[in-house]
PDB file of C-alpha atoms in Angstrom:
ATOM      1  CA  MET A 132     -15.103  91.527 -16.848  1.00 75.00           C
ATOM      2  CA  THR A 133     -16.048  95.096 -17.749  1.00 94.00           C
ATOM      3  CA  THR A 134     -13.634  97.939 -18.430  1.00 96.00           C
ATOM      4  CA  ILE A 135     -13.862 101.723 -18.607  1.00 98.00           C
ATOM      5  CA  ARG A 136     -13.575 103.178 -22.100  1.00 98.00           C
ATOM      6  CA  ALA A 137     -13.348 106.789 -23.259  1.00 98.00           C
ATOM      7  CA  VAL A 138     -16.415 107.002 -25.510  1.00 98.00           C
ATOM      8  CA  ALA A 139     -17.128 109.856 -27.936  1.00 98.00           C
ATOM      9  CA  ILE A 140     -20.445 111.590 -27.284  1.00 98.00           C
ATOM     10  CA  GLY A 141     -20.174 114.798 -29.315  1.00 98.00           C
ATOM     11  CA  THR A 142     -18.211 116.622 -32.006  1.00 98.00           C
ATOM     12  CA  GLY A 143     -17.976 120.187 -33.239  1.00 98.00           C
ATOM     13  CA  HIS A 144     -15.926 122.340 -35.569  1.00 98.00           C
ATOM     14  CA  TYR A 145     -15.419 125.910 -36.680  1.00 98.00           C
ATOM     15  CA  LEU A 146     -13.840 127.513 -39.737  1.00 98.00           C
ATOM     16  CA  PRO A 147     -13.173 131.271 -40.001  1.00 98.00           C
ATOM     17  CA  GLU A 148     -15.358 133.183 -42.445  1.00 98.00           C
ATOM     18  CA  ARG A 149     -12.584 134.194 -44.820  1.00 98.00           C
ATOM     19  CA  VAL A 150     -12.072 131.627 -47.582  1.00 98.00           C
ATOM     20  CA  VAL A 151      -8.805 131.872 -49.519  1.00 97.00           C
ATOM     21  CA  GLU A 152      -8.817 130.194 -52.922  1.00 97.00           C
ATOM     22  CA  ASN A 153      -5.588 129.070 -54.594  1.00 97.00           C
ATOM     23  CA  SER A 154      -6.006 131.803 -57.182  1.00 95.00           C
ATOM     24  CA  GLU A 155      -5.408 134.418 -54.477  1.00 95.00           C
ATOM     25  CA  PHE A 156      -1.833 133.173 -54.040  1.00 95.00           C
ATOM     26  CA  ALA A 157      -1.236 133.328 -57.788  1.00 89.00           C
ATOM     27  CA  GLU A 158      -1.666 137.091 -57.586  1.00 91.00           C
ATOM     28  CA  CYS A 159       1.399 137.570 -55.387  1.00 89.00           C
ATOM     29  CA  LEU A 160       3.523 134.422 -55.762  1.00 93.00           C
ATOM     30  CA  ASP A 161       5.064 132.443 -58.607  1.00 89.00           C
ATOM     31  CA  THR A 162       2.423 129.733 -58.370  1.00 93.00           C
ATOM     32  CA  THR A 163      -0.844 128.607 -59.903  1.00 95.00           C
ATOM     33  CA  ASP A 164      -4.005 126.853 -58.820  1.00 95.00           C
ATOM     34  CA  GLU A 165      -2.894 123.793 -60.808  1.00 95.00           C
ATOM     35  CA  TRP A 166       0.562 123.751 -59.158  1.00 93.00           C
ATOM     36  CA  ILE A 167      -0.962 123.785 -55.668  1.00 96.00           C
ATOM     37  CA  ARG A 168      -3.657 121.203 -56.433  1.00 95.00           C
ATOM     38  CA  THR A 169      -1.231 118.816 -58.133  1.00 95.00           C
ATOM     39  CA  ARG A 170       1.238 118.822 -55.246  1.00 92.00           C
ATOM     40  CA  SER A 171      -1.149 118.930 -52.288  1.00 96.00           C
ATOM     41  CA  GLY A 172      -4.749 118.393 -53.331  1.00 97.00           C
ATOM     42  CA  ILE A 173      -5.624 121.711 -51.663  1.00 97.00           C
ATOM     43  CA  GLU A 174      -8.091 124.021 -53.398  1.00 97.00           C
ATOM     44  CA  ARG A 175      -8.901 126.509 -50.632  1.00 98.00           C
ATOM     45  CA  ARG A 176      -8.410 127.203 -46.947  1.00 98.00           C
ATOM     46  CA  HIS A 177      -9.799 129.511 -44.240  1.00 98.00           C
ATOM     47  CA  PHE A 178      -7.882 132.319 -42.532  1.00 98.00           C
ATOM     48  CA  ALA A 179      -8.798 133.891 -39.206  1.00 98.00           C
ATOM     49  CA  ALA A 180      -9.864 137.516 -39.238  1.00 98.00           C
ATOM     50  CA  GLU A 181      -7.721 140.236 -37.712  1.00 97.00           C
ATOM     51  CA  GLY A 182      -8.105 139.969 -33.963  1.00 97.00           C
ATOM     52  CA  GLU A 183      -9.650 136.480 -34.165  1.00 98.00           C
ATOM     53  CA  LEU A 184      -7.666 134.273 -31.788  1.00 98.00           C
ATOM     54  CA  THR A 185      -7.045 130.555 -31.512  1.00 98.00           C
ATOM     55  CA  SER A 186      -9.199 130.546 -28.371  1.00 98.00           C
ATOM     56  CA  ASP A 187     -12.061 132.146 -30.331  1.00 98.00           C
ATOM     57  CA  LEU A 188     -11.979 129.300 -32.854  1.00 98.00           C
ATOM     58  CA  ALA A 189     -11.764 126.743 -30.048  1.00 99.00           C
ATOM     59  CA  LEU A 190     -14.758 128.279 -28.280  1.00 98.00           C
ATOM     60  CA  LYS A 191     -17.021 127.983 -31.311  1.00 98.00           C
ATOM     61  CA  ALA A 192     -16.008 124.374 -32.038  1.00 98.00           C
ATOM     62  CA  SER A 193     -16.443 123.453 -28.365  1.00 98.00           C
ATOM     63  CA  THR A 194     -19.857 125.101 -28.113  1.00 98.00           C
ATOM     64  CA  MET A 195     -21.004 123.030 -31.095  1.00 98.00           C
ATOM     65  CA  ALA A 196     -19.618 119.835 -29.528  1.00 98.00           C
ATOM     66  CA  LEU A 197     -21.393 120.504 -26.224  1.00 98.00           C
ATOM     67  CA  ALA A 198     -24.682 121.037 -28.059  1.00 98.00           C
ATOM     68  CA  ASP A 199     -24.116 117.847 -30.039  1.00 98.00           C
ATOM     69  CA  ALA A 200     -23.534 115.913 -26.812  1.00 98.00           C
ATOM     70  CA  GLY A 201     -26.520 117.520 -25.110  1.00 98.00           C
ATOM     71  CA  ILE A 202     -24.520 118.693 -22.096  1.00 98.00           C
ATOM     72  CA  THR A 203     -23.156 121.975 -20.716  1.00 98.00           C
ATOM     73  CA  ALA A 204     -19.677 123.166 -19.805  1.00 98.00           C
ATOM     74  CA  GLN A 205     -20.465 122.418 -16.164  1.00 97.00           C
ATOM     75  CA  ASP A 206     -20.660 118.733 -17.085  1.00 98.00           C
ATOM     76  CA  ILE A 207     -17.019 118.764 -18.264  1.00 98.00           C
ATOM     77  CA  ASP A 208     -14.242 117.789 -15.843  1.00 98.00           C
ATOM     78  CA  ALA A 209     -11.232 118.650 -18.000  1.00 98.00           C
ATOM     79  CA  ILE A 210     -10.165 120.366 -21.197  1.00 98.00           C
ATOM     80  CA  VAL A 211      -7.135 119.175 -23.169  1.00 99.00           C
ATOM     81  CA  LEU A 212      -6.362 121.603 -25.992  1.00 99.00           C
ATOM     82  CA  ALA A 213      -3.805 120.875 -28.702  1.00 98.00           C
ATOM     83  CA  THR A 214      -2.272 123.883 -30.437  1.00 98.00           C
ATOM     84  CA  SER A 215       1.026 125.208 -31.758  1.00 98.00           C
ATOM     85  CA  THR A 216      -0.387 128.719 -32.138  1.00 98.00           C
ATOM     86  CA  PRO A 217      -1.530 129.691 -28.617  1.00 98.00           C
ATOM     87  CA  ASP A 218      -3.013 133.072 -27.805  1.00 98.00           C
ATOM     88  CA  GLN A 219      -0.149 133.821 -25.397  1.00 97.00           C
ATOM     89  CA  THR A 220       3.131 132.309 -24.260  1.00 96.00           C
ATOM     90  CA  PHE A 221       1.256 131.659 -21.020  1.00 97.00           C
ATOM     91  CA  PRO A 222      -1.220 131.003 -19.531  1.00 97.00           C
ATOM     92  CA  SER A 223      -2.585 128.141 -21.607  1.00 98.00           C
ATOM     93  CA  THR A 224      -5.168 128.700 -24.314  1.00 98.00           C
ATOM     94  CA  ALA A 225      -7.142 125.903 -22.632  1.00 98.00           C
ATOM     95  CA  THR A 226      -7.694 128.012 -19.517  1.00 98.00           C
ATOM     96  CA  LYS A 227      -8.933 130.882 -21.692  1.00 98.00           C
ATOM     97  CA  LEU A 228     -11.363 128.456 -23.315  1.00 98.00           C
ATOM     98  CA  GLN A 229     -12.410 127.169 -19.885  1.00 98.00           C
ATOM     99  CA  HIS A 230     -13.305 130.695 -18.806  1.00 98.00           C
ATOM    100  CA  ALA A 231     -15.041 131.556 -22.083  1.00 98.00           C
ATOM    101  CA  LEU A 232     -17.238 128.458 -21.751  1.00 98.00           C
ATOM    102  CA  GLY A 233     -18.202 129.423 -18.216  1.00 97.00           C
ATOM    103  CA  MET A 234     -16.654 126.245 -16.824  1.00 96.00           C
ATOM    104  CA  THR A 235     -15.968 126.904 -13.136  1.00 92.00           C
ATOM    105  CA  LYS A 236     -14.697 123.509 -12.011  1.00 93.00           C
ATOM    106  CA  GLY A 237     -12.157 120.965 -13.167  1.00 97.00           C
ATOM    107  CA  PHE A 238      -8.931 121.813 -14.990  1.00 98.00           C
ATOM    108  CA  ALA A 239      -7.573 122.703 -18.423  1.00 98.00           C
ATOM    109  CA  PHE A 240      -4.194 122.491 -20.112  1.00 98.00           C
ATOM    110  CA  ASP A 241      -2.510 122.735 -23.521  1.00 98.00           C
ATOM    111  CA  ILE A 242      -0.551 120.104 -25.429  1.00 98.00           C
ATOM    112  CA  GLN A 243       1.939 120.971 -28.180  1.00 98.00           C
ATOM    113  CA  ALA A 244       2.821 118.245 -30.668  1.00 98.00           C
ATOM    114  CA  VAL A 245       2.162 120.262 -33.837  1.00 98.00           C
ATOM    115  CA  CYS A 246       0.108 118.278 -36.377  1.00 98.00           C
ATOM    116  CA  ALA A 247       0.065 115.212 -34.105  1.00 98.00           C
ATOM    117  CA  GLY A 248      -1.259 117.363 -31.271  1.00 98.00           C
ATOM    118  CA  PHE A 249      -4.836 116.116 -31.347  1.00 98.00           C
ATOM    119  CA  LEU A 250      -3.762 112.480 -31.008  1.00 98.00           C
ATOM    120  CA  TYR A 251      -1.493 113.405 -28.092  1.00 98.00           C
ATOM    121  CA  ALA A 252      -4.431 115.256 -26.515  1.00 98.00           C
ATOM    122  CA  LEU A 253      -6.737 112.312 -27.183  1.00 98.00           C
ATOM    123  CA  ALA A 254      -4.357 109.833 -25.545  1.00 98.00           C
ATOM    124  CA  ASN A 255      -4.012 112.066 -22.488  1.00 98.00           C
ATOM    125  CA  ALA A 256      -7.780 112.475 -22.243  1.00 98.00           C
ATOM    126  CA  GLN A 257      -8.183 108.717 -22.500  1.00 98.00           C
ATOM    127  CA  ALA A 258      -5.694 108.247 -19.651  1.00 98.00           C
ATOM    128  CA  LEU A 259      -7.544 110.761 -17.456  1.00 98.00           C
ATOM    129  CA  ILE A 260     -10.783 108.863 -18.021  1.00 98.00           C
ATOM    130  CA  VAL A 261      -9.401 105.347 -17.583  1.00 98.00           C
ATOM    131  CA  SER A 262      -7.571 106.388 -14.388  1.00 97.00           C
ATOM    132  CA  GLY A 263     -10.779 107.835 -12.958  1.00 97.00           C
ATOM    133  CA  GLN A 264      -9.456 111.388 -12.738  1.00 97.00           C
ATOM    134  CA  ALA A 265     -12.151 112.701 -15.090  1.00 98.00           C
ATOM    135  CA  LYS A 266     -15.528 111.469 -16.270  1.00 98.00           C
ATOM    136  CA  ARG A 267     -15.942 113.797 -19.248  1.00 98.00           C
ATOM    137  CA  VAL A 268     -13.129 115.469 -21.170  1.00 98.00           C
ATOM    138  CA  LEU A 269     -13.360 118.083 -23.902  1.00 99.00           C
ATOM    139  CA  VAL A 270     -10.550 117.448 -26.407  1.00 99.00           C
ATOM    140  CA  VAL A 271      -9.847 120.336 -28.777  1.00 99.00           C
ATOM    141  CA  GLY A 272      -7.494 121.001 -31.668  1.00 98.00           C
ATOM    142  CA  ALA A 273      -7.329 124.676 -32.667  1.00 99.00           C
ATOM    143  CA  GLU A 274      -4.863 126.588 -34.835  1.00 98.00           C
ATOM    144  CA  THR A 275      -4.240 129.947 -36.481  1.00 98.00           C
ATOM    145  CA  PHE A 276      -1.300 128.878 -38.653  1.00 98.00           C
ATOM    146  CA  SER A 277      -1.793 131.925 -40.876  1.00 98.00           C
ATOM    147  CA  ARG A 278       0.037 133.829 -38.101  1.00 97.00           C
ATOM    148  CA  ILE A 279       3.303 131.909 -38.635  1.00 98.00           C
ATOM    149  CA  MET A 280       3.563 131.722 -42.423  1.00 97.00           C
ATOM    150  CA  ASP A 281       6.395 133.055 -44.578  1.00 97.00           C
ATOM    151  CA  TRP A 282       4.295 134.648 -47.311  1.00 96.00           C
ATOM    152  CA  THR A 283       7.254 134.674 -49.713  1.00 95.00           C
ATOM    153  CA  ASP A 284       7.717 130.883 -49.571  1.00 95.00           C
ATOM    154  CA  ARG A 285       5.352 129.298 -52.080  1.00 92.00           C
ATOM    155  CA  SER A 286       6.278 125.785 -50.931  1.00 93.00           C
ATOM    156  CA  THR A 287       4.771 126.283 -47.455  1.00 96.00           C
ATOM    157  CA  CYS A 288       2.400 129.236 -47.231  1.00 96.00           C
ATOM    158  CA  VAL A 289      -0.130 127.712 -49.650  1.00 97.00           C
ATOM    159  CA  LEU A 290      -0.495 124.546 -47.573  1.00 97.00           C
ATOM    160  CA  PHE A 291      -1.893 125.734 -44.244  1.00 98.00           C
ATOM    161  CA  GLY A 292      -5.180 127.059 -42.937  1.00 98.00           C
ATOM    162  CA  ASP A 293      -6.927 127.998 -39.706  1.00 98.00           C
ATOM    163  CA  GLY A 294      -9.699 126.134 -37.900  1.00 98.00           C
ATOM    164  CA  ALA A 295     -10.777 124.197 -34.846  1.00 99.00           C
ATOM    165  CA  GLY A 296     -12.358 120.861 -34.016  1.00 98.00           C
ATOM    166  CA  ALA A 297     -13.634 119.426 -30.746  1.00 98.00           C
ATOM    167  CA  LEU A 298     -14.514 115.980 -29.416  1.00 98.00           C
ATOM    168  CA  ILE A 299     -16.120 115.132 -26.078  1.00 98.00           C
ATOM    169  CA  LEU A 300     -15.164 111.862 -24.405  1.00 98.00           C
ATOM    170  CA  GLU A 301     -17.135 110.231 -21.593  1.00 98.00           C
ATOM    171  CA  ALA A 302     -16.274 107.369 -19.233  1.00 98.00           C
ATOM    172  CA  GLN A 303     -18.503 104.398 -19.976  1.00 98.00           C
ATOM    173  CA  SER A 304     -18.414 100.808 -18.793  1.00 97.00           C
ATOM    174  CA  GLN A 305     -17.874  98.366 -21.671  1.00 97.00           C
ATOM    175  CA  PRO A 306     -17.491  94.567 -21.928  1.00 96.00           C
ATOM    176  CA  GLY A 307     -13.765  94.821 -22.597  1.00 96.00           C
ATOM    177  CA  THR A 308     -13.672  93.424 -26.134  1.00 96.00           C
ATOM    178  CA  SER A 309     -12.684  94.732 -29.566  1.00 96.00           C
ATOM    179  CA  ASP A 310     -16.385  95.379 -30.166  1.00 97.00           C
ATOM    180  CA  ASP A 311     -16.486  98.019 -27.398  1.00 97.00           C
ATOM    181  CA  ASP A 312     -17.482 101.622 -28.022  1.00 98.00           C
ATOM    182  CA  GLY A 313     -14.793 104.254 -27.508  1.00 98.00           C
ATOM    183  CA  ILE A 314     -11.032 104.291 -27.795  1.00 98.00           C
ATOM    184  CA  LEU A 315      -9.764 100.736 -28.196  1.00 98.00           C
ATOM    185  CA  SER A 316      -6.048 101.501 -28.579  1.00 98.00           C
ATOM    186  CA  SER A 317      -3.637 104.344 -29.215  1.00 98.00           C
ATOM    187  CA  CYS A 318       0.073 104.886 -29.743  1.00 98.00           C
ATOM    188  CA  LEU A 319       2.374 107.912 -29.594  1.00 98.00           C
ATOM    189  CA  HIS A 320       5.908 108.311 -30.965  1.00 98.00           C
ATOM    190  CA  SER A 321       8.486 111.048 -31.422  1.00 98.00           C
ATOM    191  CA  ASP A 322      12.072 111.409 -32.631  1.00 98.00           C
ATOM    192  CA  GLY A 323      13.862 114.719 -32.148  1.00 98.00           C
ATOM    193  CA  THR A 324      16.537 113.674 -34.645  1.00 97.00           C
ATOM    194  CA  TYR A 325      14.261 115.115 -37.323  1.00 97.00           C
ATOM    195  CA  ASN A 326      13.718 118.533 -35.714  1.00 97.00           C
ATOM    196  CA  ASP A 327      15.001 120.422 -38.750  1.00 97.00           C
ATOM    197  CA  LEU A 328      12.551 118.824 -41.198  1.00 97.00           C
ATOM    198  CA  LEU A 329       9.613 120.889 -39.916  1.00 97.00           C
ATOM    199  CA  TYR A 330       9.957 123.734 -37.434  1.00 97.00           C
ATOM    200  CA  VAL A 331       9.364 127.418 -36.706  1.00 98.00           C
ATOM    201  CA  ASP A 332      12.554 129.510 -36.644  1.00 97.00           C
ATOM    202  CA  GLY A 333      11.713 131.448 -33.506  1.00 96.00           C
ATOM    203  CA  GLY A 334      10.926 131.026 -29.853  1.00 96.00           C
ATOM    204  CA  VAL A 335      10.908 132.592 -26.413  1.00 96.00           C
ATOM    205  CA  SER A 336      14.323 131.330 -25.253  1.00 96.00           C
ATOM    206  CA  SER A 337      16.073 131.434 -28.641  1.00 97.00           C
ATOM    207  CA  THR A 338      15.076 134.538 -30.600  1.00 97.00           C
ATOM    208  CA  GLN A 339      12.342 136.166 -28.493  1.00 96.00           C
ATOM    209  CA  THR A 340      10.282 136.297 -31.693  1.00 95.00           C
ATOM    210  CA  THR A 341       7.473 134.157 -33.071  1.00 94.00           C
ATOM    211  CA  GLY A 342       9.309 133.078 -36.215  1.00 97.00           C
ATOM    212  CA  VAL A 343       7.890 131.484 -39.355  1.00 97.00           C
ATOM    213  CA  LEU A 344       7.363 127.910 -40.499  1.00 97.00           C
ATOM    214  CA  LYS A 345      10.183 126.086 -42.308  1.00 97.00           C
ATOM    215  CA  MET A 346       9.779 122.679 -43.930  1.00 97.00           C
ATOM    216  CA  GLN A 347      11.727 120.166 -46.000  1.00 95.00           C
ATOM    217  CA  GLY A 348       8.676 118.861 -47.832  1.00 92.00           C
ATOM    218  CA  ARG A 349      10.161 115.834 -49.583  1.00 92.00           C
ATOM    219  CA  GLU A 350      11.749 114.482 -46.419  1.00 95.00           C
ATOM    220  CA  VAL A 351       8.563 115.017 -44.411  1.00 96.00           C
ATOM    221  CA  PHE A 352       6.599 113.137 -47.094  1.00 94.00           C
ATOM    222  CA  LYS A 353       8.965 110.166 -46.938  1.00 93.00           C
ATOM    223  CA  HIS A 354       8.760 109.862 -43.155  1.00 96.00           C
ATOM    224  CA  ALA A 355       5.018 110.540 -43.045  1.00 97.00           C
ATOM    225  CA  VAL A 356       3.946 107.605 -45.197  1.00 96.00           C
ATOM    226  CA  SER A 357       6.088 104.972 -43.488  1.00 96.00           C
ATOM    227  CA  LYS A 358       5.545 106.170 -39.912  1.00 97.00           C
ATOM    228  CA  LEU A 359       1.779 106.659 -40.291  1.00 97.00           C
ATOM    229  CA  ALA A 360       1.336 103.221 -41.837  1.00 97.00           C
ATOM    230  CA  GLU A 361       3.343 101.632 -39.017  1.00 98.00           C
ATOM    231  CA  ALA A 362       1.348 103.491 -36.357  1.00 98.00           C
ATOM    232  CA  GLY A 363      -1.926 102.423 -37.958  1.00 98.00           C
ATOM    233  CA  GLU A 364      -0.848  98.793 -37.962  1.00 98.00           C
ATOM    234  CA  GLU A 365       0.326  99.126 -34.354  1.00 98.00           C
ATOM    235  CA  VAL A 366      -3.057 100.216 -32.979  1.00 98.00           C
ATOM    236  CA  LEU A 367      -4.898  97.609 -35.067  1.00 98.00           C
ATOM    237  CA  ASP A 368      -2.641  94.858 -33.739  1.00 98.00           C
ATOM    238  CA  ALA A 369      -3.097  96.114 -30.166  1.00 98.00           C
ATOM    239  CA  ALA A 370      -6.886  95.836 -30.527  1.00 98.00           C
ATOM    240  CA  GLY A 371      -6.746  92.464 -32.275  1.00 98.00           C
ATOM    241  CA  LEU A 372      -8.256  93.909 -35.455  1.00 98.00           C
ATOM    242  CA  THR A 373      -7.195  94.309 -39.098  1.00 97.00           C
ATOM    243  CA  ALA A 374      -7.501  96.905 -41.844  1.00 97.00           C
ATOM    244  CA  ASP A 375     -10.568  95.049 -43.112  1.00 97.00           C
ATOM    245  CA  ASP A 376     -12.382  95.920 -39.863  1.00 98.00           C
ATOM    246  CA  VAL A 377     -11.888  99.680 -40.336  1.00 98.00           C
ATOM    247  CA  ASP A 378     -14.923 101.592 -41.600  1.00 98.00           C
ATOM    248  CA  TRP A 379     -13.209 104.972 -41.890  1.00 98.00           C
ATOM    249  CA  VAL A 380      -9.691 106.323 -41.753  1.00 98.00           C
ATOM    250  CA  VAL A 381      -9.758 109.892 -40.431  1.00 98.00           C
ATOM    251  CA  PRO A 382      -6.198 111.054 -41.150  1.00 98.00           C
ATOM    252  CA  HIS A 383      -4.351 114.271 -40.531  1.00 98.00           C
ATOM    253  CA  GLN A 384      -5.280 116.417 -43.525  1.00 98.00           C
ATOM    254  CA  ALA A 385      -1.841 117.579 -44.648  1.00 96.00           C
ATOM    255  CA  ASN A 386      -1.499 116.501 -48.246  1.00 95.00           C
ATOM    256  CA  LEU A 387      -3.695 114.345 -50.460  1.00 97.00           C
ATOM    257  CA  ARG A 388      -0.709 112.388 -51.767  1.00 95.00           C
ATOM    258  CA  ILE A 389       0.379 111.493 -48.216  1.00 96.00           C
ATOM    259  CA  ILE A 390      -3.189 110.456 -47.342  1.00 97.00           C
ATOM    260  CA  ALA A 391      -3.516 108.255 -50.438  1.00 97.00           C
ATOM    261  CA  SER A 392      -0.053 106.690 -50.101  1.00 96.00           C
ATOM    262  CA  THR A 393      -0.588 105.860 -46.431  1.00 96.00           C
ATOM    263  CA  ALA A 394      -4.015 104.332 -47.060  1.00 96.00           C
ATOM    264  CA  ARG A 395      -2.558 102.199 -49.832  1.00 96.00           C
ATOM    265  CA  LYS A 396       0.297 101.043 -47.584  1.00 95.00           C
ATOM    266  CA  VAL A 397      -2.127 100.074 -44.784  1.00 95.00           C
ATOM    267  CA  GLY A 398      -4.432  98.375 -47.305  1.00 96.00           C
ATOM    268  CA  ILE A 399      -7.524 100.581 -47.025  1.00 97.00           C
ATOM    269  CA  PRO A 400      -9.217 101.936 -50.193  1.00 97.00           C
ATOM    270  CA  MET A 401      -9.726 105.674 -50.580  1.00 97.00           C
ATOM    271  CA  ASP A 402     -13.513 105.325 -50.509  1.00 97.00           C
ATOM    272  CA  ARG A 403     -13.099 104.534 -46.788  1.00 98.00           C
ATOM    273  CA  VAL A 404     -10.924 107.591 -46.086  1.00 98.00           C
ATOM    274  CA  VAL A 405     -12.364 110.908 -44.876  1.00 98.00           C
ATOM    275  CA  VAL A 406     -10.815 113.671 -47.020  1.00 98.00           C
ATOM    276  CA  THR A 407     -11.326 117.373 -46.284  1.00 98.00           C
ATOM    277  CA  VAL A 408      -7.880 118.743 -47.186  1.00 98.00           C
ATOM    278  CA  GLN A 409      -9.184 120.202 -50.457  1.00 98.00           C
ATOM    279  CA  ASN A 410     -11.395 122.659 -48.558  1.00 98.00           C
ATOM    280  CA  HIS A 411      -9.433 123.271 -45.358  1.00 98.00           C
ATOM    281  CA  GLY A 412      -5.740 122.892 -46.154  1.00 98.00           C
ATOM    282  CA  ASN A 413      -3.489 121.699 -43.343  1.00 98.00           C
ATOM    283  CA  THR A 414      -4.977 122.936 -40.062  1.00 98.00           C
ATOM    284  CA  SER A 415      -2.368 121.099 -37.984  1.00 98.00           C
ATOM    285  CA  ALA A 416      -3.758 119.917 -34.608  1.00 98.00           C
ATOM    286  CA  ALA A 417      -7.265 120.916 -35.700  1.00 98.00           C
ATOM    287  CA  SER A 418      -7.351 118.752 -38.810  1.00 98.00           C
ATOM    288  CA  ILE A 419      -8.481 115.387 -37.400  1.00 98.00           C
ATOM    289  CA  PRO A 420     -11.267 116.663 -35.097  1.00 98.00           C
ATOM    290  CA  LEU A 421     -12.344 119.073 -37.828  1.00 98.00           C
ATOM    291  CA  ALA A 422     -12.531 116.272 -40.396  1.00 98.00           C
ATOM    292  CA  LEU A 423     -14.286 114.029 -37.872  1.00 98.00           C
ATOM    293  CA  SER A 424     -16.966 116.619 -37.150  1.00 98.00           C
ATOM    294  CA  VAL A 425     -17.505 117.429 -40.831  1.00 98.00           C
ATOM    295  CA  ALA A 426     -17.776 113.715 -41.678  1.00 98.00           C
ATOM    296  CA  ARG A 427     -20.423 113.236 -38.988  1.00 97.00           C
ATOM    297  CA  GLN A 428     -22.276 116.302 -40.214  1.00 96.00           C
ATOM    298  CA  ASN A 429     -22.217 114.891 -43.758  1.00 96.00           C
ATOM    299  CA  GLY A 430     -23.589 111.543 -42.589  1.00 96.00           C
ATOM    300  CA  GLN A 431     -20.437 109.581 -43.401  1.00 97.00           C
ATOM    301  CA  ILE A 432     -19.672 108.379 -39.872  1.00 97.00           C
ATOM    302  CA  LYS A 433     -22.447 106.302 -38.340  1.00 96.00           C
ATOM    303  CA  PRO A 434     -23.005 104.490 -35.012  1.00 96.00           C
ATOM    304  CA  ASP A 435     -20.891 101.373 -34.365  1.00 97.00           C
ATOM    305  CA  GLN A 436     -18.340 102.236 -37.040  1.00 98.00           C
ATOM    306  CA  LEU A 437     -14.625 101.737 -36.419  1.00 98.00           C
ATOM    307  CA  LEU A 438     -12.389 104.766 -37.019  1.00 98.00           C
ATOM    308  CA  LEU A 439      -8.624 104.808 -37.491  1.00 98.00           C
ATOM    309  CA  MET A 440      -7.052 108.208 -36.819  1.00 98.00           C
ATOM    310  CA  GLU A 441      -3.394 108.977 -37.554  1.00 98.00           C
ATOM    311  CA  ALA A 442      -1.163 112.045 -37.754  1.00 98.00           C
ATOM    312  CA  ILE A 443       2.452 113.196 -37.965  1.00 98.00           C
ATOM    313  CA  GLY A 444       3.954 116.618 -37.326  1.00 97.00           C
ATOM    314  CA  GLY A 445       7.057 118.538 -36.359  1.00 97.00           C
ATOM    315  CA  GLY A 446       9.316 116.891 -33.833  1.00 97.00           C
ATOM    316  CA  LEU A 447       8.930 114.570 -35.556  1.00 98.00           C
ATOM    317  CA  ALA A 448       5.940 113.472 -33.501  1.00 98.00           C
ATOM    318  CA  TRP A 449       3.359 110.973 -34.697  1.00 98.00           C
ATOM    319  CA  GLY A 450       0.721 108.547 -33.541  1.00 98.00           C
ATOM    320  CA  ALA A 451      -2.565 106.789 -34.162  1.00 98.00           C
ATOM    321  CA  ALA A 452      -5.770 105.870 -32.352  1.00 98.00           C
ATOM    322  CA  LEU A 453      -8.512 103.338 -32.973  1.00 98.00           C
ATOM    323  CA  MET A 454     -11.998 104.335 -31.856  1.00 98.00           C
ATOM    324  CA  ARG A 455     -15.438 102.819 -32.325  1.00 98.00           C
ATOM    325  CA  TRP A 456     -18.213 105.356 -32.593  1.00 97.00           C
ATOM    326  CA  SER A 457     -20.946 104.808 -30.032  1.00 92.00           C
ATOM    327  CA  LYS A 458     -23.607 102.243 -30.961  1.00 84.00           C
ATOM    328  CA  ALA A 459     -26.274 104.276 -29.185  1.00 73.00           C
TER     329      ALA A 459
END
């Protein structure tokens, strides 16, 4: 018996032109390149230019993904865009992207789950495809986190960067086994008990200001490793597969120590983990699709390989997805 899977057919990414090395922070903060590298693994990140919006980054990543898939915006039925740094309070950044792409049919909407946003967007896109509501969905993660940094807080402002990544999913009939192409399983979780571990101290209904990012780093680290490992095991169990079957882990690129600790807990060696955090910093919802696109561009990810994606962010919200790259 066949089943409909959401199969990846194209990826794209974009990083703003401005590259900010760790040394730049040392000029204005009590920090050093060594301090930042030791605690996060980050060496540099990209910041959007003045006037460069989240939708601008999303447009460039999406244009690259469409070209990679060999289709046009008119072939897309829906856009699901994950971001915590939208252009406006409303309307959605996704509808701005829809217009910028020249897409005149279908629908577009935003999802906000901070660093787990892309996985939430991916799961929603998968549901749209499996239910028959859409045949092709453009899934985007795009952020301009440099707009919400407290530049006096050395523990947070050195960690984040701006960027965008895009993935196009297509409905394809598959045999219905663990060897299928596409998304094999996914899981989403959240627990608002931990709101104060990672948040922005502003908002429309509370302060009528944007606010800046606040984080309890040690507590986030502790929850990240255990919850990401559990989510990874959950999607593997759901697909009837094990860590030995995974070709690549494509994790949220928040902190090299979190990435390494989680991989060790799941039982996957670091030579099977895609790592881009050193060059991009934490780009929140953009980090997984950005890393995925870069890894494909570098020739790491190949046809028929099994990918485990996992992320955690403010909320706390977290999740994982298991996807086999197309054999074709």
